[in-house]
PDB file of C-alpha atoms in Angstrom:
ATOM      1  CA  UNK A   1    -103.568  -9.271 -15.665  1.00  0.00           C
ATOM      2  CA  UNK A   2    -100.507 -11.335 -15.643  1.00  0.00           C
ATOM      3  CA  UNK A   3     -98.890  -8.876 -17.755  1.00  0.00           C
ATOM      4  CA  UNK A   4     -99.470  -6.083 -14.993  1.00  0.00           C
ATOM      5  CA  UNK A   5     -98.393  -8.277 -12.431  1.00  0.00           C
ATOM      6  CA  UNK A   6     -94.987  -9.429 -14.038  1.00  0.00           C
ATOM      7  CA  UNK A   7     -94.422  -5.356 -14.630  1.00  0.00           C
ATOM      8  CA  UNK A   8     -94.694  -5.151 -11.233  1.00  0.00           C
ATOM      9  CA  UNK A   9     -92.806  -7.664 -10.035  1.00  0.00           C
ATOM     10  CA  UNK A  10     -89.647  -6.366 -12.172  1.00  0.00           C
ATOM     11  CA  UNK A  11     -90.122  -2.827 -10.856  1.00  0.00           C
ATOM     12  CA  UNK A  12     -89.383  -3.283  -7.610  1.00  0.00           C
ATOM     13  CA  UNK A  13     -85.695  -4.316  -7.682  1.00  0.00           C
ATOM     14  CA  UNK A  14     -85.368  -0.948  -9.317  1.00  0.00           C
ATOM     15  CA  UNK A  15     -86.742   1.071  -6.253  1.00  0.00           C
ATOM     16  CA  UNK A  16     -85.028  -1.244  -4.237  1.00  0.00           C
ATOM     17  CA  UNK A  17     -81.684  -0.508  -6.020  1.00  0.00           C
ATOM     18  CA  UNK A  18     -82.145   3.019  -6.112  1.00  0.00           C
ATOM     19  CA  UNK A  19     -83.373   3.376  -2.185  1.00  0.00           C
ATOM     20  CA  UNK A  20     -79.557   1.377  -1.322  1.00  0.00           C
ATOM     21  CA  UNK A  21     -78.027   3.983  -4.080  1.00  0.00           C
ATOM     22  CA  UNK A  22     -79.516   6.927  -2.179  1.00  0.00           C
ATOM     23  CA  UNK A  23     -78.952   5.706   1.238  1.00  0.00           C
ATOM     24  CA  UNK A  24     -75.573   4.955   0.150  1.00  0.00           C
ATOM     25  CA  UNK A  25     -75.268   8.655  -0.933  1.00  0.00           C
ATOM     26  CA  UNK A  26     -76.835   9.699   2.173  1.00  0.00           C
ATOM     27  CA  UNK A  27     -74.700   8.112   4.327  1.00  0.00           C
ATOM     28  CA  UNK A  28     -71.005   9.265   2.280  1.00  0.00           C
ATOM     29  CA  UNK A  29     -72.234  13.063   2.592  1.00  0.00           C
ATOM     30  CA  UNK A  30     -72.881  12.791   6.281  1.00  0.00           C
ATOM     31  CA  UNK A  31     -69.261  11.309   6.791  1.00  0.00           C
ATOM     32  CA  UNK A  32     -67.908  14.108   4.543  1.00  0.00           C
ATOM     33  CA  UNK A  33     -69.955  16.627   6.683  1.00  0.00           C
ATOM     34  CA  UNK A  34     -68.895  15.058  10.038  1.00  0.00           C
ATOM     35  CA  UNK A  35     -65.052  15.207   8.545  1.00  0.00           C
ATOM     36  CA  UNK A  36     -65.438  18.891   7.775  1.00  0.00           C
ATOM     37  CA  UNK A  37     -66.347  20.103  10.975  1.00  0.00           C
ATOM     38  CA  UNK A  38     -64.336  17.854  12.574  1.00  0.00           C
ATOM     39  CA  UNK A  39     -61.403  19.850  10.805  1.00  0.00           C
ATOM     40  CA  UNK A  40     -62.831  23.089  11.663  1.00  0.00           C
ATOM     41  CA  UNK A  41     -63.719  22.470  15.398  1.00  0.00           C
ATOM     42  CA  UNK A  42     -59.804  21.179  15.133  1.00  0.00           C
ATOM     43  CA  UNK A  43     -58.584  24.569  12.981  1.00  0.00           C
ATOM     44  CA  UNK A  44     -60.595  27.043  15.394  1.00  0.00           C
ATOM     45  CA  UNK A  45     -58.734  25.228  18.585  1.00  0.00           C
ATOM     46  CA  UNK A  46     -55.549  25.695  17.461  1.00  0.00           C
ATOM     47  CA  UNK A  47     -56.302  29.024  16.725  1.00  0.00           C
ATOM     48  CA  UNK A  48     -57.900  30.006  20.048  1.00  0.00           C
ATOM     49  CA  UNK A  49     -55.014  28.061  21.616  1.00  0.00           C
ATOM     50  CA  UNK A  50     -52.286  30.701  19.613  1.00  0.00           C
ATOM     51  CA  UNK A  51     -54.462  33.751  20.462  1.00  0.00           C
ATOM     52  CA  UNK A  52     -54.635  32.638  24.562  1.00  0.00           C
ATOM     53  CA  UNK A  53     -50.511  31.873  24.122  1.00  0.00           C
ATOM     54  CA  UNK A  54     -50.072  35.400  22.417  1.00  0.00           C
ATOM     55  CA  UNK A  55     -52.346  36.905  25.025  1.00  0.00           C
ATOM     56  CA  UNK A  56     -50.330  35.438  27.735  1.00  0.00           C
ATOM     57  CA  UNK A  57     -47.208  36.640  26.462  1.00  0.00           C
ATOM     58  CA  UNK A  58     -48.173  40.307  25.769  1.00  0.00           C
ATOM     59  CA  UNK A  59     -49.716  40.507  29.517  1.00  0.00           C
ATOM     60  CA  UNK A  60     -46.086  38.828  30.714  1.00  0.00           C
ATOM     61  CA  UNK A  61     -44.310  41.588  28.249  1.00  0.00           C
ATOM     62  CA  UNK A  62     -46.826  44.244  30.497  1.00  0.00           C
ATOM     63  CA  UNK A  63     -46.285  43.230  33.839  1.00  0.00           C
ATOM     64  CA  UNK A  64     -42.352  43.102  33.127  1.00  0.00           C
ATOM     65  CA  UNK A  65     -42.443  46.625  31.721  1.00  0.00           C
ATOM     66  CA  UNK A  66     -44.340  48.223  34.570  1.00  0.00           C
ATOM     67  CA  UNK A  67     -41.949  45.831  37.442  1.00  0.00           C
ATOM     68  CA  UNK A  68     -38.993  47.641  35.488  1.00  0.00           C
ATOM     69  CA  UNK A  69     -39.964  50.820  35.122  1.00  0.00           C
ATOM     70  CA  UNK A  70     -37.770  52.638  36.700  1.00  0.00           C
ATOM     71  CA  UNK A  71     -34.433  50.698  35.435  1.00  0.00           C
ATOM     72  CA  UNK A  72     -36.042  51.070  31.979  1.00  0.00           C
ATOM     73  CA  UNK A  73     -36.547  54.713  31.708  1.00  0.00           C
ATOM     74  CA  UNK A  74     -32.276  55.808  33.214  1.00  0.00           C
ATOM     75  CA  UNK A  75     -31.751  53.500  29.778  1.00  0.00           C
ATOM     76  CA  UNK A  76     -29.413  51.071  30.995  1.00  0.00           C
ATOM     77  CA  UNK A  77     -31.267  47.584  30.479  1.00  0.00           C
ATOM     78  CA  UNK A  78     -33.033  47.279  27.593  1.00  0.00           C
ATOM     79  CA  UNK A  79     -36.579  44.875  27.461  1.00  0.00           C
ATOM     80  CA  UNK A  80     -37.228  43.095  24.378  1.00  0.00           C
ATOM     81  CA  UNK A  81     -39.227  40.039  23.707  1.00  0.00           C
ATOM     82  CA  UNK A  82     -38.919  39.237  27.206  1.00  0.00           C
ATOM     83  CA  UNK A  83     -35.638  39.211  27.885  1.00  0.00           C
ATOM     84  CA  UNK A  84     -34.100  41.890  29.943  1.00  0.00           C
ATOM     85  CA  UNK A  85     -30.928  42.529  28.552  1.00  0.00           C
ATOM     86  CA  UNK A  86     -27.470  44.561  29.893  1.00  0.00           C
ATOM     87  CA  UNK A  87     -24.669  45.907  28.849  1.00  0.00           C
ATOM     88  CA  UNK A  88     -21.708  43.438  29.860  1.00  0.00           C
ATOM     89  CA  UNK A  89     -19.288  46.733  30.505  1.00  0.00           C
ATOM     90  CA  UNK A  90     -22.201  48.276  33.075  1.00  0.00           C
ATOM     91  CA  UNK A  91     -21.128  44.937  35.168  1.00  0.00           C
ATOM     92  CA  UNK A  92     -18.191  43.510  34.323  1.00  0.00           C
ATOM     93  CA  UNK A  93     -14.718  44.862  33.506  1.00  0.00           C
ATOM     94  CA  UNK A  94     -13.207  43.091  30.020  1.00  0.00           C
ATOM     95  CA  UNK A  95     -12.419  39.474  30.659  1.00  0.00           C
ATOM     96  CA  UNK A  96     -13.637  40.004  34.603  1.00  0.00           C
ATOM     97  CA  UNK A  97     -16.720  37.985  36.675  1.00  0.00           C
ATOM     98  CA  UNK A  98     -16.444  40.534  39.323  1.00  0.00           C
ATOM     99  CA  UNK A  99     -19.124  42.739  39.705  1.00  0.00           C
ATOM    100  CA  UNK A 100     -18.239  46.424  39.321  1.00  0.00           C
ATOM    101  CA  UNK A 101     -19.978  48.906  41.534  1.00  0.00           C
ATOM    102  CA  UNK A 102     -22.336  50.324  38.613  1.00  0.00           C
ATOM    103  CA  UNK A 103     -23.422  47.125  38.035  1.00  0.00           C
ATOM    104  CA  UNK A 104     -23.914  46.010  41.781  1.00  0.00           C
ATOM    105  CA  UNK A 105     -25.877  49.090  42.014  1.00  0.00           C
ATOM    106  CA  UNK A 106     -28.095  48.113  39.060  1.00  0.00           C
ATOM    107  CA  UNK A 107     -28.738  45.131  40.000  1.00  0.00           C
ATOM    108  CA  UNK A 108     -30.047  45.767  43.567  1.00  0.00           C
ATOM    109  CA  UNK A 109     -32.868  48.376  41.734  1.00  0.00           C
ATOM    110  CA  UNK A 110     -34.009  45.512  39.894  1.00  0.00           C
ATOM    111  CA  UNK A 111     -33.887  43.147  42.596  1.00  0.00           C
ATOM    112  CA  UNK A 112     -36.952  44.099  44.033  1.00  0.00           C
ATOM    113  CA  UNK A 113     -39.255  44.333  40.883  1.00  0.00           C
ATOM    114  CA  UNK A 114     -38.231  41.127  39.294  1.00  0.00           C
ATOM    115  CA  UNK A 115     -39.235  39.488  43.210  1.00  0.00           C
ATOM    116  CA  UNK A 116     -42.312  41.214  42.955  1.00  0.00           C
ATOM    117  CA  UNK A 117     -42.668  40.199  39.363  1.00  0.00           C
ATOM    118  CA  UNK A 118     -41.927  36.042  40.224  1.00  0.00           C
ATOM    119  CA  UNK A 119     -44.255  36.118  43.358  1.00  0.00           C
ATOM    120  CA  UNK A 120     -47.548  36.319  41.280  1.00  0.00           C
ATOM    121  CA  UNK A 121     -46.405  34.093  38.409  1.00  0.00           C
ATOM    122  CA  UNK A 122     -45.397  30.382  37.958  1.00  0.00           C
ATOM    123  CA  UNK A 123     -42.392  31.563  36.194  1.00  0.00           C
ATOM    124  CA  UNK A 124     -38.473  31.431  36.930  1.00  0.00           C
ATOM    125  CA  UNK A 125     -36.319  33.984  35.891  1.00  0.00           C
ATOM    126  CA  UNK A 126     -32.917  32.637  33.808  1.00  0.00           C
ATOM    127  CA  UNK A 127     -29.660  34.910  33.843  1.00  0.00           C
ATOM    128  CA  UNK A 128     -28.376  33.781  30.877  1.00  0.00           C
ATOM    129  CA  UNK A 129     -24.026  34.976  30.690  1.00  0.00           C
ATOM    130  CA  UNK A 130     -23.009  35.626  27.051  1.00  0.00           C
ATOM    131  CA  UNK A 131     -19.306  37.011  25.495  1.00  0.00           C
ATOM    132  CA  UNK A 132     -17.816  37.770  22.045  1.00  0.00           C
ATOM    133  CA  UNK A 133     -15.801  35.846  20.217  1.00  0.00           C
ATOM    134  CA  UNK A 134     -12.243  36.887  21.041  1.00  0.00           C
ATOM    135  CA  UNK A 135     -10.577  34.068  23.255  1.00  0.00           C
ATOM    136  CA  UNK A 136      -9.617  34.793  26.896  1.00  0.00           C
ATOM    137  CA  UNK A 137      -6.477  32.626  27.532  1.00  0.00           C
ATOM    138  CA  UNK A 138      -4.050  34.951  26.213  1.00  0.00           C
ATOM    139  CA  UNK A 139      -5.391  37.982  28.494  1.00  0.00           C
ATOM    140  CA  UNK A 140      -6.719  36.236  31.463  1.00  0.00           C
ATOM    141  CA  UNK A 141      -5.794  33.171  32.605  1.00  0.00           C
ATOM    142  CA  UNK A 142      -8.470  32.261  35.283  1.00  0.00           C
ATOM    143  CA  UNK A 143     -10.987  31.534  32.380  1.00  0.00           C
ATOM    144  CA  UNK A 144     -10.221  28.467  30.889  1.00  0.00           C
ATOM    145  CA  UNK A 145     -12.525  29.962  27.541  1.00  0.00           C
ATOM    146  CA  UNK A 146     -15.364  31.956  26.564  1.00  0.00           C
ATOM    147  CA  UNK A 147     -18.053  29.279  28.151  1.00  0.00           C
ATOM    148  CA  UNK A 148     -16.304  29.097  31.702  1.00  0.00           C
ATOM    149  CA  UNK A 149     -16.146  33.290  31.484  1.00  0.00           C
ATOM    150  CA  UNK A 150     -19.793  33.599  30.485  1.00  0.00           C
ATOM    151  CA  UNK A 151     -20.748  30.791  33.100  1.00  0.00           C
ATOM    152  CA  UNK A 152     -18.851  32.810  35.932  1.00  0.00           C
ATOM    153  CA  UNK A 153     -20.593  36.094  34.735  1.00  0.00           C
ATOM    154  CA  UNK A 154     -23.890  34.464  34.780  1.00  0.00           C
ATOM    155  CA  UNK A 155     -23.377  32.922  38.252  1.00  0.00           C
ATOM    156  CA  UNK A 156     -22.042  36.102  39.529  1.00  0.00           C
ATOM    157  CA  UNK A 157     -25.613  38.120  38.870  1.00  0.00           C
ATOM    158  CA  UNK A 158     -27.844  35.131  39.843  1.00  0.00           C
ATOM    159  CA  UNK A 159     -25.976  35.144  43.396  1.00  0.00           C
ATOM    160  CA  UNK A 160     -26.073  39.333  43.590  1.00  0.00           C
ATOM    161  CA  UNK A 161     -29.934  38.936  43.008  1.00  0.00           C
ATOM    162  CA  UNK A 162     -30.417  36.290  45.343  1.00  0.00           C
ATOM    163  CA  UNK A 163     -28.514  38.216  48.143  1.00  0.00           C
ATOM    164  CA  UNK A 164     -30.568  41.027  47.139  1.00  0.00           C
ATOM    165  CA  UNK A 165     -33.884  39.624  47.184  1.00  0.00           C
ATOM    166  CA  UNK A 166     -34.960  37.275  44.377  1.00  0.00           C
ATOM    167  CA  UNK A 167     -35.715  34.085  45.808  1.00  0.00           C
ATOM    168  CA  UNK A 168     -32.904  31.525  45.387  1.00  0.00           C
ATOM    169  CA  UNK A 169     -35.704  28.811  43.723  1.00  0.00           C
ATOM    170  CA  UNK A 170     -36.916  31.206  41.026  1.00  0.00           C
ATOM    171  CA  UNK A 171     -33.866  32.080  39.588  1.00  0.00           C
ATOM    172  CA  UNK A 172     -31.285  29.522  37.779  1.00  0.00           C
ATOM    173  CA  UNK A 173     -27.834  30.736  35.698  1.00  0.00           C
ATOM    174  CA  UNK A 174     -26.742  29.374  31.781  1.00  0.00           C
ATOM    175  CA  UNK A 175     -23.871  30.168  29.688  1.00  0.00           C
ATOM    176  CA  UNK A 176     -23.891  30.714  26.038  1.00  0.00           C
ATOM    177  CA  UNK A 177     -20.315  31.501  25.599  1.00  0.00           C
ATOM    178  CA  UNK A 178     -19.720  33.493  22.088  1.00  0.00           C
ATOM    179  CA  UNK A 179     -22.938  31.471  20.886  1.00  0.00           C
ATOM    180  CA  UNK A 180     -25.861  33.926  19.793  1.00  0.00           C
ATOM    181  CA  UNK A 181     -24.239  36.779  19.282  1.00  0.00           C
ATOM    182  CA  UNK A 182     -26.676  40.227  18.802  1.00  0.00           C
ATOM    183  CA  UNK A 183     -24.049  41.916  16.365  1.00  0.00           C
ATOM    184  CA  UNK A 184     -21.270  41.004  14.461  1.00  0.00           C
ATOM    185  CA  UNK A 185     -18.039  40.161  16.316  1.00  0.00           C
ATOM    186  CA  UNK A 186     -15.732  41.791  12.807  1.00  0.00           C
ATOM    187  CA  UNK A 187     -15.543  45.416  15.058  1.00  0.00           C
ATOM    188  CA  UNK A 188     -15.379  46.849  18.914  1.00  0.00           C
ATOM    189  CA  UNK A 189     -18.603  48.322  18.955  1.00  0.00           C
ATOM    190  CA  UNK A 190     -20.246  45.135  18.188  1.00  0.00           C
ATOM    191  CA  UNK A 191     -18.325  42.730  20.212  1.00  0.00           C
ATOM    192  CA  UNK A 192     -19.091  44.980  22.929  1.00  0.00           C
ATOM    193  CA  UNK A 193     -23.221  44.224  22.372  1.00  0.00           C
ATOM    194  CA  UNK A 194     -22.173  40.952  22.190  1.00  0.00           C
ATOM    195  CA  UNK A 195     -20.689  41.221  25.598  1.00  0.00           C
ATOM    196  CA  UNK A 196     -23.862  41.011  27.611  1.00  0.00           C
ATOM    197  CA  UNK A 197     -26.303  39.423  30.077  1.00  0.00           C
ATOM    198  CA  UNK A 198     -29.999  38.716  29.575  1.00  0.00           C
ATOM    199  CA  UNK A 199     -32.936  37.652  32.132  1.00  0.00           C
ATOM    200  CA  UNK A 200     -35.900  36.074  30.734  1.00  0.00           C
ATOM    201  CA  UNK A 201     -38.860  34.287  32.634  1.00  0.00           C
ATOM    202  CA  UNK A 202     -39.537  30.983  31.816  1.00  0.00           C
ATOM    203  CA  UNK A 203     -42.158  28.650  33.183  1.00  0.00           C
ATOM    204  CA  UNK A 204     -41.723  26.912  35.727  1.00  0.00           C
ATOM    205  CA  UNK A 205     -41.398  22.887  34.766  1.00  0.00           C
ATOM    206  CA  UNK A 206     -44.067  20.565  36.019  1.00  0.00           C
ATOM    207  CA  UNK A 207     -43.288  18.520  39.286  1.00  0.00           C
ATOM    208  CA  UNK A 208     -42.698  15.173  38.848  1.00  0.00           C
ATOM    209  CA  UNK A 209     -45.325  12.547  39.383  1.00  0.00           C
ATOM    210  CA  UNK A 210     -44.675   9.850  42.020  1.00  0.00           C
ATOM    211  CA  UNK A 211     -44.414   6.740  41.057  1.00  0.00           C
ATOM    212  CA  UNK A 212     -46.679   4.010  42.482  1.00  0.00           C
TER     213      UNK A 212
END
């Protein structure tokens, strides 16, 4: 009877052992488990996040194609990826930040769309100025380089749109200068692309939080 007993007795450390094993086990898989859908709940965010952004921007790439209609189909802006683009010899004469009548004329048709367009969004529109490479001090001598020229240029349609119709807070001017050129600046046909100004809408920033 002892002998039974004392098997016993030795036994049950063994169950005990294995239970804490097991438990052990147990508990290591559920941490795994709660790990791995941790990282997909965090995977299928990101991607519903990138499908709402790409949504967004193909609706924005709609409602700027139907605003611009018109201007889009007599072929002289172009829309791509956003950004309205123009020819900088439909506006400006070479080396000039005065408004020609074509371009005057232009932009007074799309005046009225791109207001239109900004009233239903919380987006600004940015009339960005942009030249070739070829320097302006030896032709022109208001310009003091290709920045201040591209500046002016920029200025120049911001302040024909605003008299025009865009509201003066949606619309803000930036210079690239020779800086991100579309062609190559080694011929006249490309330095001519180059020659250019773009409007894009960009959202609008937050307001600034008071401070207590």
């Amino acid at each position: 009877m002892n002998e039974i007993d004392a098997g016993i007795d030795h036994a049950a450390p063994v169950w005990a052992v294995f239970g804490d094993l097991m438990s052990g086990l147990l508990g290591a898989f559920v941490l795994i488990l709660v790990g791995v859908l941790g990282v997909q709940l965090e995977l299928v965010s990101t991607l519903e996040a990138e499908i709402h952004k790409r949504q967004q921007e193909e609706q924005r790439r709609q409602a700027l194609e139907k605003a611009l209609a018109g201007p889009l189909a007599s072929g002289r802006v172009t829309l791509d990826n956003g950004k309205i683009g123009i020819s900088g010899s439909v506006l400006f004469a070479l080396n000039s930040d005065q408004l020609q009548p074509e371009g005057r004329q232009l932009l007074q048709t799309l005046a009225g769309p791109l207001a239109a367009y900004l009233g239903t969004r919380n987006e600004m529109l940015m009339v960005s100025g942009f030249t070739d490479d070829m320097p302006v001090r030896g032709s022109n001598h208001q310009f003091a380089d290709n920045w201040e020229l591209s500046a002016q240029r920029a200025l120049t349609v911001t302040r024909a749109l605003i008299e025009t119709g865009v509201p003066a807070d949606a619309i803000f001017a930036a210079a690239f200068g020779a800086q991100q050129p579309v062609a190559s600046n080694d011929d006249p046909q490309g330095r001519a692309r180059n020659r250019r100004v773009e409007m894009a809408p960009v959202p609008r920033s937050a307001p600034a939080q008071p401070h207590e």
